[in-house]
PDB file of C-alpha atoms in Angstrom:
ATOM      1  CA  MET A   1      -3.397 -25.476 -28.176  1.00 53.00           C
ATOM      2  CA  SER A   2      -0.294 -23.407 -27.823  1.00 68.00           C
ATOM      3  CA  THR A   3       0.808 -19.927 -26.888  1.00 74.00           C
ATOM      4  CA  PRO A   4       0.091 -17.295 -29.582  1.00 80.00           C
ATOM      5  CA  GLU A   5       3.045 -16.865 -31.908  1.00 87.00           C
ATOM      6  CA  PRO A   6       3.831 -13.151 -31.271  1.00 88.00           C
ATOM      7  CA  LEU A   7       3.837 -13.780 -27.530  1.00 89.00           C
ATOM      8  CA  GLN A   8       6.004 -16.884 -27.877  1.00 90.00           C
ATOM      9  CA  HIS A   9       8.436 -15.020 -30.142  1.00 92.00           C
ATOM     10  CA  ALA A  10       8.661 -12.099 -27.666  1.00 93.00           C
ATOM     11  CA  TYR A  11       9.213 -14.529 -24.795  1.00 92.00           C
ATOM     12  CA  ASN A  12      11.971 -16.414 -26.665  1.00 92.00           C
ATOM     13  CA  LYS A  13      13.845 -13.168 -27.201  1.00 94.00           C
ATOM     14  CA  TYR A  14      13.324 -12.181 -23.529  1.00 91.00           C
ATOM     15  CA  HIS A  15      14.579 -15.580 -22.365  1.00 92.00           C
ATOM     16  CA  GLN A  16      17.686 -15.203 -24.510  1.00 92.00           C
ATOM     17  CA  LEU A  17      18.354 -11.694 -23.139  1.00 90.00           C
ATOM     18  CA  VAL A  18      17.946 -12.865 -19.522  1.00 89.00           C
ATOM     19  CA  ALA A  19      20.318 -15.775 -20.151  1.00 89.00           C
ATOM     20  CA  ASN A  20      22.861 -13.488 -21.834  1.00 86.00           C
ATOM     21  CA  LEU A  21      22.796 -10.947 -19.006  1.00 81.00           C
ATOM     22  CA  GLY A  22      23.338 -13.711 -16.477  1.00 76.00           C
ATOM     23  CA  GLN A  23      26.573 -14.645 -18.231  1.00 78.00           C
ATOM     24  CA  LEU A  24      27.963 -11.128 -18.665  1.00 75.00           C
ATOM     25  CA  SER A  25      30.170  -9.529 -16.034  1.00 73.00           C
ATOM     26  CA  GLN A  26      29.657  -6.014 -17.399  1.00 76.00           C
ATOM     27  CA  TRP A  27      26.214  -4.939 -18.541  1.00 76.00           C
ATOM     28  CA  SER A  28      25.888  -2.239 -21.140  1.00 80.00           C
ATOM     29  CA  HIS A  29      23.083   0.298 -20.968  1.00 82.00           C
ATOM     30  CA  ALA A  30      21.767  -0.964 -24.300  1.00 84.00           C
ATOM     31  CA  ASP A  31      21.587  -4.560 -23.015  1.00 83.00           C
ATOM     32  CA  VAL A  32      19.669  -3.587 -19.892  1.00 84.00           C
ATOM     33  CA  LEU A  33      17.286  -1.243 -21.683  1.00 85.00           C
ATOM     34  CA  GLY A  34      16.693  -3.824 -24.408  1.00 87.00           C
ATOM     35  CA  LEU A  35      15.842  -6.461 -21.816  1.00 87.00           C
ATOM     36  CA  LEU A  36      13.416  -4.173 -19.980  1.00 88.00           C
ATOM     37  CA  GLN A  37      11.720  -3.123 -23.206  1.00 90.00           C
ATOM     38  CA  GLN A  38      11.382  -6.756 -24.276  1.00 91.00           C
ATOM     39  CA  ARG A  39       9.670  -7.530 -20.969  1.00 91.00           C
ATOM     40  CA  ASP A  40       7.407  -4.526 -21.645  1.00 91.00           C
ATOM     41  CA  ARG A  41       6.524  -6.047 -25.018  1.00 93.00           C
ATOM     42  CA  ILE A  42       5.548  -9.359 -23.412  1.00 92.00           C
ATOM     43  CA  GLN A  43       3.310  -7.594 -20.908  1.00 92.00           C
ATOM     44  CA  GLN A  44       1.710  -5.490 -23.652  1.00 92.00           C
ATOM     45  CA  LEU A  45       0.893  -8.647 -25.602  1.00 91.00           C
ATOM     46  CA  ILE A  46      -0.532 -10.340 -22.492  1.00 90.00           C
ATOM     47  CA  ASP A  47      -2.660  -7.271 -21.723  1.00 90.00           C
ATOM     48  CA  HIS A  48      -3.866  -7.128 -25.332  1.00 89.00           C
ATOM     49  CA  LEU A  49      -4.788 -10.819 -25.359  1.00 87.00           C
ATOM     50  CA  ALA A  50      -6.634 -10.468 -22.052  1.00 86.00           C
ATOM     51  CA  GLN A  51      -8.837  -7.721 -23.507  1.00 88.00           C
ATOM     52  CA  GLN A  52     -10.019  -9.839 -26.416  1.00 85.00           C
ATOM     53  CA  PRO A  53     -13.501 -11.331 -25.991  1.00 85.00           C
ATOM     54  CA  ASP A  54     -12.296 -14.840 -26.791  1.00 85.00           C
ATOM     55  CA  SER A  55      -8.794 -14.812 -25.321  1.00 80.00           C
ATOM     56  CA  PRO A  56      -6.473 -17.403 -26.826  1.00 84.00           C
ATOM     57  CA  TYR A  57      -5.128 -20.171 -24.650  1.00 84.00           C
ATOM     58  CA  ILE A  58      -1.742 -19.588 -23.043  1.00 85.00           C
ATOM     59  CA  SER A  59      -0.136 -22.773 -21.799  1.00 86.00           C
ATOM     60  CA  PRO A  60       0.843 -23.215 -18.145  1.00 89.00           C
ATOM     61  CA  GLN A  61       4.373 -24.045 -19.298  1.00 92.00           C
ATOM     62  CA  PHE A  62       4.621 -20.556 -20.785  1.00 91.00           C
ATOM     63  CA  TRP A  63       3.618 -18.963 -17.470  1.00 91.00           C
ATOM     64  CA  LEU A  64       6.082 -21.141 -15.557  1.00 93.00           C
ATOM     65  CA  ARG A  65       8.952 -20.275 -17.891  1.00 94.00           C
ATOM     66  CA  LEU A  66       8.077 -16.576 -17.763  1.00 93.00           C
ATOM     67  CA  ALA A  67       7.925 -16.677 -13.955  1.00 93.00           C
ATOM     68  CA  GLU A  68      11.314 -18.401 -13.838  1.00 94.00           C
ATOM     69  CA  ASP A  69      12.915 -15.781 -16.092  1.00 92.00           C
ATOM     70  CA  ASP A  70      11.258 -13.000 -14.075  1.00 90.00           C
ATOM     71  CA  LYS A  71      12.699 -14.553 -10.925  1.00 91.00           C
ATOM     72  CA  THR A  72      16.149 -14.559 -12.529  1.00 89.00           C
ATOM     73  CA  LEU A  73      15.691 -10.918 -13.509  1.00 86.00           C
ATOM     74  CA  GLY A  74      14.561 -10.060  -9.976  1.00 84.00           C
ATOM     75  CA  GLN A  75      17.694 -11.673  -8.563  1.00 84.00           C
ATOM     76  CA  GLN A  76      19.746  -9.288 -10.696  1.00 81.00           C
ATOM     77  CA  GLN A  77      18.021  -6.310  -9.049  1.00 78.00           C
ATOM     78  CA  ALA A  78      21.167  -4.834  -7.512  1.00 74.00           C
ATOM     79  CA  GLN A  79      22.984  -4.833 -10.848  1.00 74.00           C
ATOM     80  CA  LEU A  80      19.993  -3.255 -12.591  1.00 74.00           C
ATOM     81  CA  LEU A  81      19.819  -0.475 -10.034  1.00 73.00           C
ATOM     82  CA  ASP A  82      23.564   0.098 -10.263  1.00 70.00           C
ATOM     83  CA  LYS A  83      23.041   1.320 -13.788  1.00 63.00           C
ATOM     84  CA  GLY A  84      23.028   5.060 -13.225  1.00 64.00           C
ATOM     85  CA  HIS A  85      20.343   5.716 -15.800  1.00 77.00           C
ATOM     86  CA  PHE A  86      17.731   3.250 -14.518  1.00 76.00           C
ATOM     87  CA  ASN A  87      15.669   5.895 -12.695  1.00 79.00           C
ATOM     88  CA  ASP A  88      16.024   8.306 -15.624  1.00 82.00           C
ATOM     89  CA  TRP A  89      14.756   5.651 -18.027  1.00 83.00           C
ATOM     90  CA  ARG A  90      11.783   4.941 -15.781  1.00 82.00           C
ATOM     91  CA  LYS A  91      10.904   8.651 -15.614  1.00 84.00           C
ATOM     92  CA  SER A  92      11.313   9.051 -19.355  1.00 85.00           C
ATOM     93  CA  LEU A  93       9.363   5.961 -20.442  1.00 86.00           C
ATOM     94  CA  ASN A  94       6.788   6.224 -17.623  1.00 86.00           C
ATOM     95  CA  PRO A  95       5.789   2.546 -17.502  1.00 88.00           C
ATOM     96  CA  PRO A  96       2.546   1.482 -15.777  1.00 87.00           C
ATOM     97  CA  ALA A  97       2.733   0.643 -12.081  1.00 83.00           C
ATOM     98  CA  HIS A  98       2.085  -3.073 -12.675  1.00 83.00           C
ATOM     99  CA  TYR A  99       5.313  -3.339 -14.680  1.00 86.00           C
ATOM    100  CA  TRP A 100       7.221  -4.440 -11.577  1.00 82.00           C
ATOM    101  CA  TRP A 101      10.577  -4.692 -13.380  1.00 83.00           C
ATOM    102  CA  TRP A 102      10.618  -0.895 -13.693  1.00 81.00           C
ATOM    103  CA  HIS A 103       9.756  -0.313 -10.028  1.00 77.00           C
ATOM    104  CA  LEU A 104      12.514  -2.154  -8.210  1.00 74.00           C
ATOM    105  CA  LYS A 105      13.219  -1.085  -4.660  1.00 73.00           C
ATOM    106  CA  GLN A 106      16.765  -0.269  -3.704  1.00 64.00           C
ATOM    107  CA  ASP A 107      17.923  -1.821  -0.450  1.00 61.00           C
ATOM    108  CA  ASP A 108      18.418   0.662   2.337  1.00 61.00           C
ATOM    109  CA  LYS A 109      22.084   1.229   2.946  1.00 66.00           C
ATOM    110  CA  PRO A 110      23.134   1.001   6.587  1.00 65.00           C
ATOM    111  CA  LEU A 111      23.941   4.286   8.265  1.00 65.00           C
ATOM    112  CA  LYS A 112      27.613   5.126   8.557  1.00 75.00           C
ATOM    113  CA  LEU A 113      27.229   5.762  12.278  1.00 77.00           C
ATOM    114  CA  GLY A 114      24.636   3.052  12.861  1.00 77.00           C
ATOM    115  CA  TRP A 115      26.803   1.423  15.496  1.00 80.00           C
ATOM    116  CA  LEU A 116      26.860   4.696  17.462  1.00 83.00           C
ATOM    117  CA  TRP A 117      23.068   5.080  17.417  1.00 80.00           C
ATOM    118  CA  THR A 118      22.627   1.459  18.452  1.00 83.00           C
ATOM    119  CA  GLY A 119      25.019   1.930  21.363  1.00 85.00           C
ATOM    120  CA  LEU A 120      23.328   5.134  22.515  1.00 85.00           C
ATOM    121  CA  THR A 121      19.916   3.480  22.318  1.00 86.00           C
ATOM    122  CA  LEU A 122      21.050   0.520  24.383  1.00 87.00           C
ATOM    123  CA  ALA A 123      22.729   2.798  26.933  1.00 88.00           C
ATOM    124  CA  SER A 124      19.608   4.964  27.301  1.00 86.00           C
ATOM    125  CA  ILE A 125      17.247   2.058  28.064  1.00 88.00           C
ATOM    126  CA  PRO A 126      18.380   1.660  31.727  1.00 89.00           C
ATOM    127  CA  ILE A 127      18.161   5.433  32.214  1.00 88.00           C
ATOM    128  CA  ILE A 128      14.605   5.507  30.866  1.00 86.00           C
ATOM    129  CA  LEU A 129      13.581   2.574  33.059  1.00 87.00           C
ATOM    130  CA  ALA A 130      15.119   4.216  36.153  1.00 86.00           C
ATOM    131  CA  LEU A 131      13.245   7.465  35.464  1.00 84.00           C
ATOM    132  CA  ALA A 132       9.971   5.598  34.915  1.00 84.00           C
ATOM    133  CA  LYS A 133      10.433   3.764  38.231  1.00 83.00           C
ATOM    134  CA  ASP A 134      11.237   6.981  40.075  1.00 80.00           C
ATOM    135  CA  ILE A 135       8.251   8.857  38.642  1.00 76.00           C
ATOM    136  CA  SER A 136       5.826   6.001  39.280  1.00 74.00           C
ATOM    137  CA  THR A 137       7.073   5.664  42.874  1.00 75.00           C
ATOM    138  CA  ARG A 138       6.422   9.358  43.498  1.00 67.00           C
ATOM    139  CA  PHE A 139       2.865   9.019  42.228  1.00 65.00           C
ATOM    140  CA  VAL A 140       2.188   6.037  44.477  1.00 65.00           C
ATOM    141  CA  THR A 141       3.806   7.304  47.707  1.00 67.00           C
ATOM    142  CA  ASP A 142       3.337  11.084  47.531  1.00 61.00           C
ATOM    143  CA  ALA A 143      -0.170  11.104  46.053  1.00 58.00           C
ATOM    144  CA  PRO A 144      -2.752  13.107  47.997  1.00 58.00           C
ATOM    145  CA  GLY A 145      -5.129  10.148  48.070  1.00 59.00           C
ATOM    146  CA  PHE A 146      -8.780   9.823  47.095  1.00 57.00           C
ATOM    147  CA  TRP A 147     -10.138  12.582  49.392  1.00 56.00           C
ATOM    148  CA  GLY A 148      -7.300  14.954  48.608  1.00 59.00           C
ATOM    149  CA  ILE A 149      -8.012  14.753  44.891  1.00 61.00           C
ATOM    150  CA  HIS A 150     -11.728  15.459  45.476  1.00 62.00           C
ATOM    151  CA  ARG A 151     -10.878  18.362  47.778  1.00 64.00           C
ATOM    152  CA  VAL A 152      -8.850  19.988  45.001  1.00 64.00           C
ATOM    153  CA  GLY A 153     -11.672  19.397  42.507  1.00 69.00           C
ATOM    154  CA  VAL A 154     -14.385  20.791  44.789  1.00 70.00           C
ATOM    155  CA  THR A 155     -12.295  23.856  45.640  1.00 74.00           C
ATOM    156  CA  GLY A 156     -11.715  24.519  41.954  1.00 73.00           C
ATOM    157  CA  GLY A 157     -15.437  24.119  41.261  1.00 73.00           C
ATOM    158  CA  PHE A 158     -16.377  26.640  43.982  1.00 71.00           C
ATOM    159  CA  ARG A 159     -13.903  29.148  42.570  1.00 76.00           C
ATOM    160  CA  ALA A 160     -15.352  28.759  39.073  1.00 76.00           C
ATOM    161  CA  VAL A 161     -18.917  29.318  40.362  1.00 74.00           C
ATOM    162  CA  CYS A 162     -17.854  32.350  42.393  1.00 73.00           C
ATOM    163  CA  ARG A 163     -16.096  33.933  39.414  1.00 69.00           C
ATOM    164  CA  ARG A 164     -19.126  33.351  37.248  1.00 62.00           C
ATOM    165  CA  GLY A 165     -21.349  34.973  39.870  1.00 58.00           C
ATOM    166  CA  ARG A 166     -19.158  38.070  39.951  1.00 56.00           C
ATOM    167  CA  ALA A 167     -19.168  38.344  36.154  1.00 52.00           C
ATOM    168  CA  ASP A 168     -23.014  38.480  36.082  1.00 51.00           C
TER     169      ASP A 168
END
């Protein structure tokens, strides 16, 4: 048993496009869009075959080769995202969410003043610890104690009852 012919043909073309892009220093918009649409075609064929009641056999070698080419494509993520029209193409073609090659995540660029924020954060840690120590010491040494806290609570309770009695 072998991989269905339309799927194998679509994969062969995809493999060739991935190999060609790996060798090019400059990628044209047509090359990138053609590659992405070819990968769409493969996924459409896989989805179609999966919906058939008696799905044809797809060899493990096919899946391994496809995974290897997908890995190669994923490694080219930065170059794909550098194409200014990538997001526009995705919005225009509106591919399904499980088409991962259309939903690449751009790496977060470091902040221009990241070094400044890191320095300020590190400098503020001793200040925060000193304030926490000072505040906790005040609670421990200047606290009114167990009976003092209850005295305040009982006094407040009497005042609330007295006010309620006057309101009636």
